[in-house]
mmCIF file of C-alpha atoms in Angstrom:
data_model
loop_
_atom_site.group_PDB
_atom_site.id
_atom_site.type_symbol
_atom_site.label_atom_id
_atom_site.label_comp_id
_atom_site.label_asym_id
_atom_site.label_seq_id
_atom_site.Cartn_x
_atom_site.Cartn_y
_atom_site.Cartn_z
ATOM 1 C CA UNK I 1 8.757 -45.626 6.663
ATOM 2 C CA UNK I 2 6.294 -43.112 6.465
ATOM 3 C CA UNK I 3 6.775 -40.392 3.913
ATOM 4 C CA UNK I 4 6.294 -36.646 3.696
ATOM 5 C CA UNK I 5 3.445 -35.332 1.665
ATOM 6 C CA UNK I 6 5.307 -32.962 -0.963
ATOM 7 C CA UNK I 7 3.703 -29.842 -2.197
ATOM 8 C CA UNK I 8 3.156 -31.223 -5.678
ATOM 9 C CA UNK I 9 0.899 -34.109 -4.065
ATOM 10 C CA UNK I 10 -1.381 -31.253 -3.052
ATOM 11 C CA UNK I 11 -2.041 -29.998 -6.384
ATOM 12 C CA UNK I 12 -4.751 -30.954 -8.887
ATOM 13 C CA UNK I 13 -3.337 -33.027 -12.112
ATOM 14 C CA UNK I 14 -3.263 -29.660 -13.787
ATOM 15 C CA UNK I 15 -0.521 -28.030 -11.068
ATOM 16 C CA UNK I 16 -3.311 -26.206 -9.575
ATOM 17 C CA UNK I 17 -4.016 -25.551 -5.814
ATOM 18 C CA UNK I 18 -7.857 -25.967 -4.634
ATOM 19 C CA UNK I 19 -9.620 -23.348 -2.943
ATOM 20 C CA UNK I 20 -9.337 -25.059 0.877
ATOM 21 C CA UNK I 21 -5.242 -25.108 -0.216
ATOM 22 C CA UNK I 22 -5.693 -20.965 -1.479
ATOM 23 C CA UNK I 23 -7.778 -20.591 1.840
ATOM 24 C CA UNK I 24 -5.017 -22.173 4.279
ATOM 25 C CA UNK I 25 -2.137 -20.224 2.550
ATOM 26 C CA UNK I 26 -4.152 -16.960 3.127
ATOM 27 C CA UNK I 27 -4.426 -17.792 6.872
ATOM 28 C CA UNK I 28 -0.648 -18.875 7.223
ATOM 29 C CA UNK I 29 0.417 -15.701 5.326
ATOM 30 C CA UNK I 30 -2.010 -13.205 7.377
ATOM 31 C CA UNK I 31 -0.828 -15.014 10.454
ATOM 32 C CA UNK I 32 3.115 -14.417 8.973
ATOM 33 C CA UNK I 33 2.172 -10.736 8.879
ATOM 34 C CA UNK I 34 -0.149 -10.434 12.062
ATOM 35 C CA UNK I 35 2.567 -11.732 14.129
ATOM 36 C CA UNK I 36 5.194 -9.557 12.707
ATOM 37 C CA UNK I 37 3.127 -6.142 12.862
ATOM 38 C CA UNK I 38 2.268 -7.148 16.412
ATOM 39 C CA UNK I 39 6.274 -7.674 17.543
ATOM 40 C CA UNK I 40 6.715 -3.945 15.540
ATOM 41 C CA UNK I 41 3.754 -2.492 17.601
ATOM 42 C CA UNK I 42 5.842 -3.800 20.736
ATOM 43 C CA UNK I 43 8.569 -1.312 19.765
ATOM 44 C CA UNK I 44 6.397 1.245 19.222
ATOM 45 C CA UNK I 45 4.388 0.466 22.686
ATOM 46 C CA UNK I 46 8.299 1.291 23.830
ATOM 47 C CA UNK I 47 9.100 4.265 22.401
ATOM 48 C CA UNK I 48 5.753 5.510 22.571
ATOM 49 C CA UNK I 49 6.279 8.844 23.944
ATOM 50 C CA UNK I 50 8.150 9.838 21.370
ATOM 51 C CA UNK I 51 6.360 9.025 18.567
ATOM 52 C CA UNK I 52 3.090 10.859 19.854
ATOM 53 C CA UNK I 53 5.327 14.185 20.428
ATOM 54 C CA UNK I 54 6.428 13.864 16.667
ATOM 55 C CA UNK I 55 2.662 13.275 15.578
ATOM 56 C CA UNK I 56 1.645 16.536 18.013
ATOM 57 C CA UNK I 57 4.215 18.835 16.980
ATOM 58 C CA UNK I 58 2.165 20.282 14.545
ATOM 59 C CA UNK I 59 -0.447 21.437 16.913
ATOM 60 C CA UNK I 60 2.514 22.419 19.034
ATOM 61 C CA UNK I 61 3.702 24.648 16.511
ATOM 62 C CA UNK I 62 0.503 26.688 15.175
ATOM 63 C CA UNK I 63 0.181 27.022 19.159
ATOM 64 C CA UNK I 64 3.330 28.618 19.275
ATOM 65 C CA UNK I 65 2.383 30.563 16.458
ATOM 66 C CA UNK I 66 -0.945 32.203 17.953
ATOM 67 C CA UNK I 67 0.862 32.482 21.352
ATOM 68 C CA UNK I 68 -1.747 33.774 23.641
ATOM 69 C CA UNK I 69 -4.666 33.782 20.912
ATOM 70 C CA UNK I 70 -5.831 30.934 21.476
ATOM 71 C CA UNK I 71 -5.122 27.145 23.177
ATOM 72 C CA UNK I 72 -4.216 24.367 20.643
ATOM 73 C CA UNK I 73 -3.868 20.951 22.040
ATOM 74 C CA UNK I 74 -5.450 17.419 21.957
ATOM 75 C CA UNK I 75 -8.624 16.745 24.356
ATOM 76 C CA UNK I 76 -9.076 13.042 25.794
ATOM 77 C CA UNK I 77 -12.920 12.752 26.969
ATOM 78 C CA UNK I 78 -12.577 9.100 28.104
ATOM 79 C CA UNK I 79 -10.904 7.403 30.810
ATOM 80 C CA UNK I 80 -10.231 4.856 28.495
ATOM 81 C CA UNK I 81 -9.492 6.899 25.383
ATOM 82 C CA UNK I 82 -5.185 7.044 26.103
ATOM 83 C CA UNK I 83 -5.005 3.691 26.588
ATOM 84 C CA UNK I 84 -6.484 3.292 23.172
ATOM 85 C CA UNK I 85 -4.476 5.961 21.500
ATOM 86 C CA UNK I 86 -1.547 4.125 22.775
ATOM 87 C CA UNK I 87 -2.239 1.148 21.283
ATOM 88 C CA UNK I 88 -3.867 2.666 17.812
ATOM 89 C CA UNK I 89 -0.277 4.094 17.705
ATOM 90 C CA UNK I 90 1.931 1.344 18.573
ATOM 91 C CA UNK I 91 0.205 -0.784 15.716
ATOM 92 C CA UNK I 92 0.587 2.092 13.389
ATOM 93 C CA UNK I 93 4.271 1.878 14.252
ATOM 94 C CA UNK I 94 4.681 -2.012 13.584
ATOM 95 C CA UNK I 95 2.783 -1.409 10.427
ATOM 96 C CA UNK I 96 5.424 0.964 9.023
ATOM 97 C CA UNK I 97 8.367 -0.980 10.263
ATOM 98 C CA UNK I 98 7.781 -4.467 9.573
ATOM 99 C CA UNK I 99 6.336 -3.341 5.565
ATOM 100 C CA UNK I 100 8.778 -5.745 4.353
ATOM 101 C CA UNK I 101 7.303 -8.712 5.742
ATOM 102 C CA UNK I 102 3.422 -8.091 4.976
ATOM 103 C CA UNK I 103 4.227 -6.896 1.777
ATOM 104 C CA UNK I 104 5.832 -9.653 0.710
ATOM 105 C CA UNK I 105 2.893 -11.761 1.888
ATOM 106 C CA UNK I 106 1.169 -10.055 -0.117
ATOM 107 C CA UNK I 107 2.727 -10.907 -2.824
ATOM 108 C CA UNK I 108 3.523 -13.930 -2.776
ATOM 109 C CA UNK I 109 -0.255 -14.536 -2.238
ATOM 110 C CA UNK I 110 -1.098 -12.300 -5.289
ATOM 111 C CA UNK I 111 1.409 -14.302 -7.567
ATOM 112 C CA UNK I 112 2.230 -17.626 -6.737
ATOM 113 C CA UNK I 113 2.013 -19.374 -10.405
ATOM 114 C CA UNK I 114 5.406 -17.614 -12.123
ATOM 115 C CA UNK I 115 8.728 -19.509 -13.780
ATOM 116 C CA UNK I 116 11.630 -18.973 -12.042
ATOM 117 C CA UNK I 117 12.953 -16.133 -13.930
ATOM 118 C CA UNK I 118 9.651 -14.386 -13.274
ATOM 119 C CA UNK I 119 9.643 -15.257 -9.346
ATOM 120 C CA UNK I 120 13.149 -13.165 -9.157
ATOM 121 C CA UNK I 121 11.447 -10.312 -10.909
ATOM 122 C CA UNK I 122 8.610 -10.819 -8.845
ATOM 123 C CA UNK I 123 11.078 -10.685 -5.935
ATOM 124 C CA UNK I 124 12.394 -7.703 -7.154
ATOM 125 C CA UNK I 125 9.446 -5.496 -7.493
ATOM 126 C CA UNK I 126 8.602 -6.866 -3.966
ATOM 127 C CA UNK I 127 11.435 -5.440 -2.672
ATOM 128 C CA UNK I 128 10.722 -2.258 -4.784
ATOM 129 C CA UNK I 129 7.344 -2.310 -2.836
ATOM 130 C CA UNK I 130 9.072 -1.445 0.391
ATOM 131 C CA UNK I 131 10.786 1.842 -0.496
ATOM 132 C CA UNK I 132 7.863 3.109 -2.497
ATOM 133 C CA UNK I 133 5.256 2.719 0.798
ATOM 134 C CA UNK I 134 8.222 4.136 3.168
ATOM 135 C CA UNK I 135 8.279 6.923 0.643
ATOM 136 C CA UNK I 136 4.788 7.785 0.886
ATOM 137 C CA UNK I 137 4.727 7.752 4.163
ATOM 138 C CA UNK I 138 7.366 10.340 4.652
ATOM 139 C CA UNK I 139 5.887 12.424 1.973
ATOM 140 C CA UNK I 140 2.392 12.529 4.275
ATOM 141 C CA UNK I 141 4.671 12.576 7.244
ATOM 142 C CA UNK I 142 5.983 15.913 5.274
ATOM 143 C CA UNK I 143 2.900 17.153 4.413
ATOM 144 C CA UNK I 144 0.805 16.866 7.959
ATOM 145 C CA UNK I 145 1.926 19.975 9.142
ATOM 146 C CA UNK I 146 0.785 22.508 6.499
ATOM 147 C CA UNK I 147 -2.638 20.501 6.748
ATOM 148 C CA UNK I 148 -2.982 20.820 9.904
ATOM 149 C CA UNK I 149 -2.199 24.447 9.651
ATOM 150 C CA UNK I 150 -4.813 25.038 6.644
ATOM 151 C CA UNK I 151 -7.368 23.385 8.662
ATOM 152 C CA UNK I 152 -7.081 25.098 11.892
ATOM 153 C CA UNK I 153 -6.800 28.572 10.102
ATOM 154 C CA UNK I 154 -10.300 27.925 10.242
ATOM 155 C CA UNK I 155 -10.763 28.974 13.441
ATOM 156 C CA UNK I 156 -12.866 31.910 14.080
ATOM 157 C CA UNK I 157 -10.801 34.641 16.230
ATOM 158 C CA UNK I 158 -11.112 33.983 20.223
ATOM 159 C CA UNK I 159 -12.035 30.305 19.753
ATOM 160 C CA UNK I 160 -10.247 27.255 20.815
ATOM 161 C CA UNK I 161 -9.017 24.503 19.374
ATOM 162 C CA UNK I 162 -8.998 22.194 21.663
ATOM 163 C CA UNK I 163 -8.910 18.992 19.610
ATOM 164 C CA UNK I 164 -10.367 15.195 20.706
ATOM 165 C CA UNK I 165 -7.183 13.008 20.610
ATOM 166 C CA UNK I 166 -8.167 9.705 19.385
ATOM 167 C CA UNK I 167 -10.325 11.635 16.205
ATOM 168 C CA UNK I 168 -6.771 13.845 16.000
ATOM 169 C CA UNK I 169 -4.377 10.734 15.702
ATOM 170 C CA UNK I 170 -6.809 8.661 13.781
ATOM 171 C CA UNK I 171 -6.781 11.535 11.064
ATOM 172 C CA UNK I 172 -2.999 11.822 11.147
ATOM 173 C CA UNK I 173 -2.535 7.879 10.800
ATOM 174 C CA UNK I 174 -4.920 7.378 8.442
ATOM 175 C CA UNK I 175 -3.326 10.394 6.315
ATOM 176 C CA UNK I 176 0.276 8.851 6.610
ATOM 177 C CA UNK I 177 -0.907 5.370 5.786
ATOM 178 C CA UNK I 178 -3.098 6.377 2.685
ATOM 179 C CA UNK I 179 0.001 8.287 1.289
ATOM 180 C CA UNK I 180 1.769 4.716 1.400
ATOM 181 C CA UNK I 181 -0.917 2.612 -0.079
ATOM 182 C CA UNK I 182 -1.580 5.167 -2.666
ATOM 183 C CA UNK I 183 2.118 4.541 -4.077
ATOM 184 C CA UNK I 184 1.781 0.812 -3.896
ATOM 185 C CA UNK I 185 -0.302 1.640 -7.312
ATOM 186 C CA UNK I 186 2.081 0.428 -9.769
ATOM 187 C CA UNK I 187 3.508 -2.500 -7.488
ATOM 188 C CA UNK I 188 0.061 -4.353 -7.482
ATOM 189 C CA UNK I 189 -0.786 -3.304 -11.430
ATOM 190 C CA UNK I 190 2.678 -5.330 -12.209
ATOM 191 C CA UNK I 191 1.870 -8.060 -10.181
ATOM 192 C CA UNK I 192 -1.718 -8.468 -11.959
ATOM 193 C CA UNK I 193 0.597 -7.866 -15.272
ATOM 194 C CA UNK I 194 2.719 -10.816 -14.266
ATOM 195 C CA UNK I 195 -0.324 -13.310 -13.551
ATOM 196 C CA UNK I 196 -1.531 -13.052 -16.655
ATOM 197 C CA UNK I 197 -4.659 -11.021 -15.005
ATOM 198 C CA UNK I 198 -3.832 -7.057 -16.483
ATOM 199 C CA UNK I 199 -2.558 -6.938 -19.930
ATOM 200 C CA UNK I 200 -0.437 -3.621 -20.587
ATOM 201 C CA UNK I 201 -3.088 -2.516 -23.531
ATOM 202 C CA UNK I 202 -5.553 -2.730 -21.146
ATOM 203 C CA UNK I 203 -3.911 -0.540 -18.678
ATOM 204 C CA UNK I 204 -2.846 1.823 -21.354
ATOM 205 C CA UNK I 205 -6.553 2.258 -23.141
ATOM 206 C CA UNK I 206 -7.872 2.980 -19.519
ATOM 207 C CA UNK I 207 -5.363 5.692 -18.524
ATOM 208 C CA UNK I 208 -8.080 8.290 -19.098
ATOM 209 C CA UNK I 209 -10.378 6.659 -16.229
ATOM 210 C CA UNK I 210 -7.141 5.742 -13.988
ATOM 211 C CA UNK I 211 -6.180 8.946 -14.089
ATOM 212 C CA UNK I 212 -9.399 10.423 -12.724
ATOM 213 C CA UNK I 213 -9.938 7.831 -10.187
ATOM 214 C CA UNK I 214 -5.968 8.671 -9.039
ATOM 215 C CA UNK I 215 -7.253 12.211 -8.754
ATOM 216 C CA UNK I 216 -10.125 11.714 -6.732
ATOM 217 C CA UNK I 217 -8.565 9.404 -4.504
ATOM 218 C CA UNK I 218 -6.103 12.116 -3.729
ATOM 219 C CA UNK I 219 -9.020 14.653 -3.173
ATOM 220 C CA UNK I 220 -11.049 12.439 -0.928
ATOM 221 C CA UNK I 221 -7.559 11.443 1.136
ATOM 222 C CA UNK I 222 -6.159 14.896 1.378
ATOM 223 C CA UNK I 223 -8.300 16.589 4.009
ATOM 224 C CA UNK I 224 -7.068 19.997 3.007
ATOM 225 C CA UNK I 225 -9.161 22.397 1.012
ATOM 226 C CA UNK I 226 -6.035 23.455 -1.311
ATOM 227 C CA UNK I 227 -5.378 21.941 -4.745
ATOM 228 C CA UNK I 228 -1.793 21.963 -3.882
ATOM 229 C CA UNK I 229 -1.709 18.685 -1.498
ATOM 230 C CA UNK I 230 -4.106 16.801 -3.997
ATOM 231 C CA UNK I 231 -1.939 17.596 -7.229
ATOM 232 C CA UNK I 232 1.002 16.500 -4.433
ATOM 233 C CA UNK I 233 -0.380 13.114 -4.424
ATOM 234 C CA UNK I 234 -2.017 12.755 -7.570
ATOM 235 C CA UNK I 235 0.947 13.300 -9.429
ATOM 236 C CA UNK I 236 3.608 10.830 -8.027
ATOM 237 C CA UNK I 237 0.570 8.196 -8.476
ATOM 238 C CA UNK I 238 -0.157 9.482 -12.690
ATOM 239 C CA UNK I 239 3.910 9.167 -12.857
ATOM 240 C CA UNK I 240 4.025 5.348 -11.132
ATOM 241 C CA UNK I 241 0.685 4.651 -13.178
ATOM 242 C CA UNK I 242 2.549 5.635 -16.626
ATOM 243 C CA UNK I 243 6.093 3.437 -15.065
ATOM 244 C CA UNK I 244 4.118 0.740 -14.321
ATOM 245 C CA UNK I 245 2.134 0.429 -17.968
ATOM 246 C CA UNK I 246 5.766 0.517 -19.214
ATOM 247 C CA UNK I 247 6.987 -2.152 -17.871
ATOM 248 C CA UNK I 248 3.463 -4.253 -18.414
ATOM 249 C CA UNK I 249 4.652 -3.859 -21.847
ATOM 250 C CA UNK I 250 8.038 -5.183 -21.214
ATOM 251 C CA UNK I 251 6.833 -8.015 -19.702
ATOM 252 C CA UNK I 252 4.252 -9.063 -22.172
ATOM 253 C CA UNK I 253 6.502 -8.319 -25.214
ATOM 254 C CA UNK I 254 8.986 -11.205 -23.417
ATOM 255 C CA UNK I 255 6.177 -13.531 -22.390
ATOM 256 C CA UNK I 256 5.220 -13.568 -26.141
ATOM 257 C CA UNK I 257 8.694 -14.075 -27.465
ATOM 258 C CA UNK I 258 9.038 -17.408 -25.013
ATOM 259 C CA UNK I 259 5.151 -18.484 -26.426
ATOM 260 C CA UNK I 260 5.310 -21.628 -28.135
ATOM 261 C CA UNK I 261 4.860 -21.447 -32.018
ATOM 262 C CA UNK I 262 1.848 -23.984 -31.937
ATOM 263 C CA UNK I 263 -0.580 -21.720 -30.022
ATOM 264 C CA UNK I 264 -0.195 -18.844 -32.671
ATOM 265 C CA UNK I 265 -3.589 -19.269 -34.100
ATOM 266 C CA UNK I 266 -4.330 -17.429 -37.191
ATOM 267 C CA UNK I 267 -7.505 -14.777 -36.742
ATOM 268 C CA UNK I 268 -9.360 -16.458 -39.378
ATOM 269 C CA UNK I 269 -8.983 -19.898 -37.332
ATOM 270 C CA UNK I 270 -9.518 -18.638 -34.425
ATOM 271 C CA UNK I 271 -12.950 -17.238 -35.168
ATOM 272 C CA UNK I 272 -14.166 -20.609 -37.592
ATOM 273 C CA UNK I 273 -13.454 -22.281 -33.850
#
C-alpha cells in the first residue's frame, strides 16, 4: 500500500524546509493570489463603467467648476489605449477586493515557523492587515479630488486640460494603492517581530530614521505640492510605526518568559565563549 509523503518527511532533521521546498511554496502561494486577483478583476471588467466614472469625477467636477473656462477631460491617443485602461482598471479592482486572500499569502509566506499560540496571533494581525489596506485606500480614494484640484490649478488662464487617460488613471491607481501599502507598515514590522527577524529595541532605537523615511515616502507618493496631504499620510504611518514597536515589545517580553532557563547565559560566559 503505497503511502502519502507527509509534510514532516520534507523537512531537514532540524524541521527546516530547503530552498527548492521555500521556492515551490512561493509559486503555489503567488499562484493562490494570481488566480484570485484575476476572478476580482472579472468583476471589475463587469462593472467597469462605473468604476471609471467614480475615478473621473474629479475632473468632472473642477470642469464644472470653470464652466466655460476651459475643457477638462481625459484624452485617449491610441486605438489601443481603452482597451488597456480597461483592463489596468479591472485588475486594480480585483486587487482591492480579493486583499484578504493575497495578504494572507503573504503572510503565511513571511511567517511560517510560529507555535500554535503564535500562528492565531499571526492569524489575527492577518486579518488586521485587511482593514488597515481597505482603510488606506479610502483615505487616497478621499483625498484624489483635492489633488487633482491643486494640480490642475496650475493651469495657465485659456489653456486646456485635456488630460492622456491611461497616464490619468495610472496616477490615480497608483495613488490609491500606495495609500494602502503605506499602512501595511506595522503589519509586516510585527510579522518580522514574530520570526525572530526585528527585535522591538531595534525598531525603537531606529524611530528617528523610520520616521524620516515615513515622511519622505509620503512626499514622493503624494503628488501634490501642499504639506497638508504629506503630513495626511505621514502621520497615520508615525502612529502605526509607534503601535507596532508596542506590541514588538509585548511579544518579546512573552517569548522571553516561555525561554528555557538553560539558555540564560551569563555575560561573562557568554563572551569567555
Amino acid at each position: 500500500m503505497s503511502r502519502r509523503p507527509s509534510v514532516l518527511r520534507k523537512r531537514n532533521p532540524e524541521g527546516r524546509m530547503s530552498l527548492a521546498q521555500h521556492l515551490r511554496e512561493l509559486r503555489n502561494r503567488i499562484m493562490i493570489a494570481g488566480g484570485a486577483i484575476l476572478a476580482g478583476a472579472v468583476l471589475g471588467w463587469i462593472y467597469y463603467d462605473a468604476i471609471i466614472g467614480r475615478l473621473l469625477k474629479p475632473l468632472k467636477d473642477v470642469a464644472a467648476e470653470r464652466g466655460d473656462a476651459g475643457l477638462v477631460n481625459i484624452n485617449f491617443g491610441g486605438m489601443t489605449d481603452p482597451f488597456a485602461t480597461k483592463i489596468t482598471v479591472s485588475l486594480f479592482v480585483g486587487v482591492i477586493l480579493t486583499s484578504p486572500v493575497w495578504l494572507l499569502q503573504i503572510w503565511g509566506f513571511i511567517v511560517p515557523g510560529l507555535t500554535k499560540k503564535e500562528k492565531r496571533i499571526a492569524r489575527l494581525f492577518a486579518l488586521a492587515a485587511v482593514p488597515l489596506f481597505l482603510a488606506g485606500c479610502y483615505a487616497a480614494f478621499v483625498m484624489v479630488p483635492k489633488a487633482v484640484g491643486v494640480l490642475l490649478d496650475f493651469t495657465p488662464t485659456g489653456a486646456y486640460n485635456l488630460q492622456e487617460g491611461t497616464a490619468y488613471l495610472n496616477f490615480v491607481l497608483k495613488f490609491i494603492l500606495a495609500f494602502g501599502f503605506a499602512f501595511l507598515l506595522p503589519v509586516f514590522l510585527v510579522a518580522l517581530n514574530l520570526a525572530g527577524v526585528l527585535p522591538a529595541r531595534t525598531m525603537l532605537k531606529a524611530w528617528r530614521p523610520a520616521v524620516m523615511v515615513i515622511f519622505v515616502f509620503a512626499a514622493v507618493m503624494t503628488p501634490t505640492p501642499d504639506a497638508y496631504t504629506m503630513v495626511v499620510l505621514a502621520m497615520p504611518m508615525v502612529i502605526l510605526f509607534f503601535g507596532s514597536v508596542g506590541l514588538a515589545f509585548f511579544f518579546d517580553r512573552r517569548r522571553e518568559r516561555n525561554q528555557p532557563d538553560w539558555l540564560d547565559v551569563p555575560d561573562d560566559q557568554a563572551s569567555a565563549l
